[in-house]
PDB file of N, CA and C in Angstrom:
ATOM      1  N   UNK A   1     108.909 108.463  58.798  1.00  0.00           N
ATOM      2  CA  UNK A   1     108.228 107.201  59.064  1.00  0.00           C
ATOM      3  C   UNK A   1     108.970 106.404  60.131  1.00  0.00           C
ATOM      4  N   UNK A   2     109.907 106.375  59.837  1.00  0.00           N
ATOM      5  CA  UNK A   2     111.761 105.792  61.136  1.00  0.00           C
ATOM      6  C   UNK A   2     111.053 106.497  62.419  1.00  0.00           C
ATOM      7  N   UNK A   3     110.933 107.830  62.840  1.00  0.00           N
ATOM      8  CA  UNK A   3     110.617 108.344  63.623  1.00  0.00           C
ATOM      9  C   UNK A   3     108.956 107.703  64.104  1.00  0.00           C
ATOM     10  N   UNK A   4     108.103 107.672  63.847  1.00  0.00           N
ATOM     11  CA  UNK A   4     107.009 107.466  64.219  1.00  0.00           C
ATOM     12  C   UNK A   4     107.010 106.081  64.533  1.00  0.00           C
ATOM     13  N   UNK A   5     107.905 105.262  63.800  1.00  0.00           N
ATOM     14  CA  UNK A   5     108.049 103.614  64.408  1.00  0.00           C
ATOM     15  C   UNK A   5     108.308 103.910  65.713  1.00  0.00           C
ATOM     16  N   UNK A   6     109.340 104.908  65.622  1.00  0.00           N
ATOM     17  CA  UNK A   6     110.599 104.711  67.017  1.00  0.00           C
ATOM     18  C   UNK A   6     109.192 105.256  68.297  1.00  0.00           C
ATOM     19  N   UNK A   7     108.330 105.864  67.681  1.00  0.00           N
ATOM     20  CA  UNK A   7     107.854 107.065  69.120  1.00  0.00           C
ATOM     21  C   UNK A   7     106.389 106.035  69.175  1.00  0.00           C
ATOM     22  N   UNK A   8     106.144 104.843  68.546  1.00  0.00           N
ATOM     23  CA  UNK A   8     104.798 103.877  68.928  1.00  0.00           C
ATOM     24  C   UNK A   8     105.975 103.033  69.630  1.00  0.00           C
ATOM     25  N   UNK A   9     106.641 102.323  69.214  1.00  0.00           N
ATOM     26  CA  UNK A   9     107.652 101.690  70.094  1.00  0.00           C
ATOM     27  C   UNK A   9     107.952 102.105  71.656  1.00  0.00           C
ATOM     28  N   UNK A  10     108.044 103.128  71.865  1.00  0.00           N
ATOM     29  CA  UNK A  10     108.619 103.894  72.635  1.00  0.00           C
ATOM     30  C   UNK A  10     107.391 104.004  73.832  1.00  0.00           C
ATOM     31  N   UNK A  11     105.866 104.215  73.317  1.00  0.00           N
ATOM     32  CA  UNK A  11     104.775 103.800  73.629  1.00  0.00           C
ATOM     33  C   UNK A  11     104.270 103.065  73.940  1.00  0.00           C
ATOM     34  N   UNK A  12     104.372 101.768  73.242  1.00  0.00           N
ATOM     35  CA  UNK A  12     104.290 100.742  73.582  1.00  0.00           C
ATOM     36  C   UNK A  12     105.392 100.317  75.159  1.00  0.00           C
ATOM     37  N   UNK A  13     106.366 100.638  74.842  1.00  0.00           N
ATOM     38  CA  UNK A  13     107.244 100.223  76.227  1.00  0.00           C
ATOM     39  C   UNK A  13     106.707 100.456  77.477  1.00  0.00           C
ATOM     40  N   UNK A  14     106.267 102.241  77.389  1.00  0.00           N
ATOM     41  CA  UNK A  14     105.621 102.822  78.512  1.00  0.00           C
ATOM     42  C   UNK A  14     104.426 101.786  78.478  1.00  0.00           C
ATOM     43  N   UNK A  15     103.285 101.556  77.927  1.00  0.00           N
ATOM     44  CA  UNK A  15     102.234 100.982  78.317  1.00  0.00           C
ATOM     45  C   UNK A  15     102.523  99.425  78.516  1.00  0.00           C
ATOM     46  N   UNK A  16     103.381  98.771  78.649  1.00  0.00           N
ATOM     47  CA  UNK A  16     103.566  97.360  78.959  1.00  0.00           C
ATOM     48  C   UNK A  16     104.571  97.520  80.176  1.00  0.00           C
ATOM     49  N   UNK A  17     105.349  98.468  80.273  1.00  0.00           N
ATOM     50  CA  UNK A  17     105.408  99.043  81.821  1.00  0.00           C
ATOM     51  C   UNK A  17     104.342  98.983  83.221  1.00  0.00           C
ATOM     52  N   UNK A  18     103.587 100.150  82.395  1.00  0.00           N
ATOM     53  CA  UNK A  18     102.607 100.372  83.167  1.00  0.00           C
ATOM     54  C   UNK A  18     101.486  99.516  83.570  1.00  0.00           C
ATOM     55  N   UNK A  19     101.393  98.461  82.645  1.00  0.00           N
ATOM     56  CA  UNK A  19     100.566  97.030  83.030  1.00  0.00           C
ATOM     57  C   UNK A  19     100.959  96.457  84.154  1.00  0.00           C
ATOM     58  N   UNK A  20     102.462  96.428  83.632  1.00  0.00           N
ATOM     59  CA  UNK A  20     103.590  95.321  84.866  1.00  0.00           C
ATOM     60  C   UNK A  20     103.398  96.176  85.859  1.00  0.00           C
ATOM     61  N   UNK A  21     103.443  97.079  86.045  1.00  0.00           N
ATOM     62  CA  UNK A  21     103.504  98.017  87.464  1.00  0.00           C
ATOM     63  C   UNK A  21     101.992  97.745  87.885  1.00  0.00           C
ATOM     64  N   UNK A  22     100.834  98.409  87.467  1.00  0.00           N
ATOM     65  CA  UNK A  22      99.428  97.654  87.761  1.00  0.00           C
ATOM     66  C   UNK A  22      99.215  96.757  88.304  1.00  0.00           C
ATOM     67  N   UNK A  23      99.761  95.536  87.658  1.00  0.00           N
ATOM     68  CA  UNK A  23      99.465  93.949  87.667  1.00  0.00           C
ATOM     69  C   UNK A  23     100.148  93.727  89.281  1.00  0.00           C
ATOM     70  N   UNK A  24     101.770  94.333  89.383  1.00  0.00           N
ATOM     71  CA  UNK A  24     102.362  94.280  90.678  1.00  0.00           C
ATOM     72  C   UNK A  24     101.906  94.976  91.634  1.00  0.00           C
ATOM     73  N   UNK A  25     101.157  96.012  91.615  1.00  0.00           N
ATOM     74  CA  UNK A  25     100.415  96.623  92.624  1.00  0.00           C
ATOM     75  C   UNK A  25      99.397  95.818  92.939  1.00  0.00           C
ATOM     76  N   UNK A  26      98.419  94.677  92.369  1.00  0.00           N
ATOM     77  CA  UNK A  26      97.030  94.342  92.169  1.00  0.00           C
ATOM     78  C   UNK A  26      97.493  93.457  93.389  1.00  0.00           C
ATOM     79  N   UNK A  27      98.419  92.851  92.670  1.00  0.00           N
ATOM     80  CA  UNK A  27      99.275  91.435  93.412  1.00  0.00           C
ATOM     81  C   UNK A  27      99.955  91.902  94.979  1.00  0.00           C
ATOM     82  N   UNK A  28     100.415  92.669  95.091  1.00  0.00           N
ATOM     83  CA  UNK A  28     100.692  93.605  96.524  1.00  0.00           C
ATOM     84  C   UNK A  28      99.772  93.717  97.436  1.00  0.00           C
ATOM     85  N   UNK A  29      98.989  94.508  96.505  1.00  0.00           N
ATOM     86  CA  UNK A  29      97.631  94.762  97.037  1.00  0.00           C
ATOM     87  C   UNK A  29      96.950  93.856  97.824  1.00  0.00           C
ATOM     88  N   UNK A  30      96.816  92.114  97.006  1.00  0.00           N
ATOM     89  CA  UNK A  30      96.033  90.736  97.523  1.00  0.00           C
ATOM     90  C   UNK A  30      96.954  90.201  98.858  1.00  0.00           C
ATOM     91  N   UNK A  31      98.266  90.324  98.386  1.00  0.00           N
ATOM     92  CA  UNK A  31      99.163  89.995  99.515  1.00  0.00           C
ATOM     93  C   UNK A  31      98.551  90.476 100.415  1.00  0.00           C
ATOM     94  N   UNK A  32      98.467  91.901 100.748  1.00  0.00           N
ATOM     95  CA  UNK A  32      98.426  92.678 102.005  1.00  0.00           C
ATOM     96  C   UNK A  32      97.316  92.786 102.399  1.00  0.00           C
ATOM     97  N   UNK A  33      96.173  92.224 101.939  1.00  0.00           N
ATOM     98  CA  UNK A  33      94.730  91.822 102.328  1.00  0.00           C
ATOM     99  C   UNK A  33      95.027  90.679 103.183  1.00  0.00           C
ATOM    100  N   UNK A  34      95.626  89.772 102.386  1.00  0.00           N
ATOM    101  CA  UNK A  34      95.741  88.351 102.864  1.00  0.00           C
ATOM    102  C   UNK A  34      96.010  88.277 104.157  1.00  0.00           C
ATOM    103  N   UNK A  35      97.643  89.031 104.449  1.00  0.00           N
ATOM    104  CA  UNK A  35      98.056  89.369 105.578  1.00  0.00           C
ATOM    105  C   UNK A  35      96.921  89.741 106.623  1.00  0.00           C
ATOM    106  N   UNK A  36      96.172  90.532 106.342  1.00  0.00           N
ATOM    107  CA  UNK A  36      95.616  91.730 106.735  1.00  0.00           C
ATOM    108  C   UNK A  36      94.726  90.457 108.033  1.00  0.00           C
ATOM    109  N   UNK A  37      94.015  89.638 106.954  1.00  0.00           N
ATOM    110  CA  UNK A  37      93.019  88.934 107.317  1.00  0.00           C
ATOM    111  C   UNK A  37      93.316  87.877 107.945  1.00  0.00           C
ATOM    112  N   UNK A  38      95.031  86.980 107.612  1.00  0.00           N
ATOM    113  CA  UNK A  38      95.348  86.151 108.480  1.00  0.00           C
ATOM    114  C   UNK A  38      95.823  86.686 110.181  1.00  0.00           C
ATOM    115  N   UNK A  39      96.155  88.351 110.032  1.00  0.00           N
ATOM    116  CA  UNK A  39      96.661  88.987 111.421  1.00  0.00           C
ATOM    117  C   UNK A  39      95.440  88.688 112.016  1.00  0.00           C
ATOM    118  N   UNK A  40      94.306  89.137 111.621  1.00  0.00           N
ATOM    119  CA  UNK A  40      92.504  89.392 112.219  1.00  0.00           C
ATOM    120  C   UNK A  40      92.181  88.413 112.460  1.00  0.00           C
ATOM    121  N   UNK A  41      92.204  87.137 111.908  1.00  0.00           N
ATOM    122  CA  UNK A  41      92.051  85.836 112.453  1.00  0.00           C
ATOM    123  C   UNK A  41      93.152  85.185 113.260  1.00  0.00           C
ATOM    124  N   UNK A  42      94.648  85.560 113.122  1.00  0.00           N
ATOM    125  CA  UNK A  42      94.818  84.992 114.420  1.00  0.00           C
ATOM    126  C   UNK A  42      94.928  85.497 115.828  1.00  0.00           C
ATOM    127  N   UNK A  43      94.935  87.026 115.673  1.00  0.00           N
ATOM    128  CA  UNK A  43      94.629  87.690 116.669  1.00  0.00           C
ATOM    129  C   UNK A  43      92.864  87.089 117.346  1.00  0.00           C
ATOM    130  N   UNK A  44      91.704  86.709 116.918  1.00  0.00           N
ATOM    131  CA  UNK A  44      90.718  86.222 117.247  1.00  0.00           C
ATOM    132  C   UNK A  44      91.095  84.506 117.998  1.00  0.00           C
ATOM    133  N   UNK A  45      91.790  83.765 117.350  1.00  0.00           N
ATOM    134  CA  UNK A  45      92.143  82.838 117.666  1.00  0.00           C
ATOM    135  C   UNK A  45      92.633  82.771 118.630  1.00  0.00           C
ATOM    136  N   UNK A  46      94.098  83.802 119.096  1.00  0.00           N
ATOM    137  CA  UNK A  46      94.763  84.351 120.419  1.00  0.00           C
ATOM    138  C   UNK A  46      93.734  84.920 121.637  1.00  0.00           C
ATOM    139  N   UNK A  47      92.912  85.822 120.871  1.00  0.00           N
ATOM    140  CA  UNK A  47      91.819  86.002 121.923  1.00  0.00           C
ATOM    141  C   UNK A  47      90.896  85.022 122.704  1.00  0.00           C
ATOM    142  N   UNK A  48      90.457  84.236 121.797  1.00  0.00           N
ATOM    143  CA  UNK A  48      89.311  83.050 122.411  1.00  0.00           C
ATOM    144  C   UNK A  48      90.253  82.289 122.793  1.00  0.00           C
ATOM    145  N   UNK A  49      91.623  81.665 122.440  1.00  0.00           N
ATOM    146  CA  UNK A  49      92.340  80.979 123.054  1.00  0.00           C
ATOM    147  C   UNK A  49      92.250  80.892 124.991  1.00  0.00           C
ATOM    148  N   UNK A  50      92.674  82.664 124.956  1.00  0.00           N
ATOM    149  CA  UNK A  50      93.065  82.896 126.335  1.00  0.00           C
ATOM    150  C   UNK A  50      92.143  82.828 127.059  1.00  0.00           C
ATOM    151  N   UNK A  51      90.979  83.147 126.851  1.00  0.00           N
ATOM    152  CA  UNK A  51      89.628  83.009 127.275  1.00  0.00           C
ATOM    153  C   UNK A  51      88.840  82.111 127.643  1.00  0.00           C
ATOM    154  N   UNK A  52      89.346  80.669 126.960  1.00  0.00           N
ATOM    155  CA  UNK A  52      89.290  79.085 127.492  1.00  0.00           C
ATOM    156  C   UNK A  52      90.332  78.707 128.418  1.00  0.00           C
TER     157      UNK A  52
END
């Protein structure tokens, strides 16, 4: 019974791991959109800039 605590425990760790790792990828993920979209807009901004 000691044993089967220890190996849901042990389970549990891995899967609240693997959330945190998820959750930090999701969050990475939005970052690097964000980025993505502030480069694309100010590269547009730089463009029409020069163009006036």
């Amino acid at each position: 019974m000691v044993h089967l605590t220890l190996a849901i425990a042990d389970f549990m760790k891995i899967l609240i791991t693997a959330a945190l790792y998820a959750a930090a990828s999701a969050g990475g993920l939005v970052l690097l959109g964000l980025a993505a979209l502030g480069g694309v807009v100010w590269g547009l901004r730089r463009a029409f800039g020069r163009r006036e």
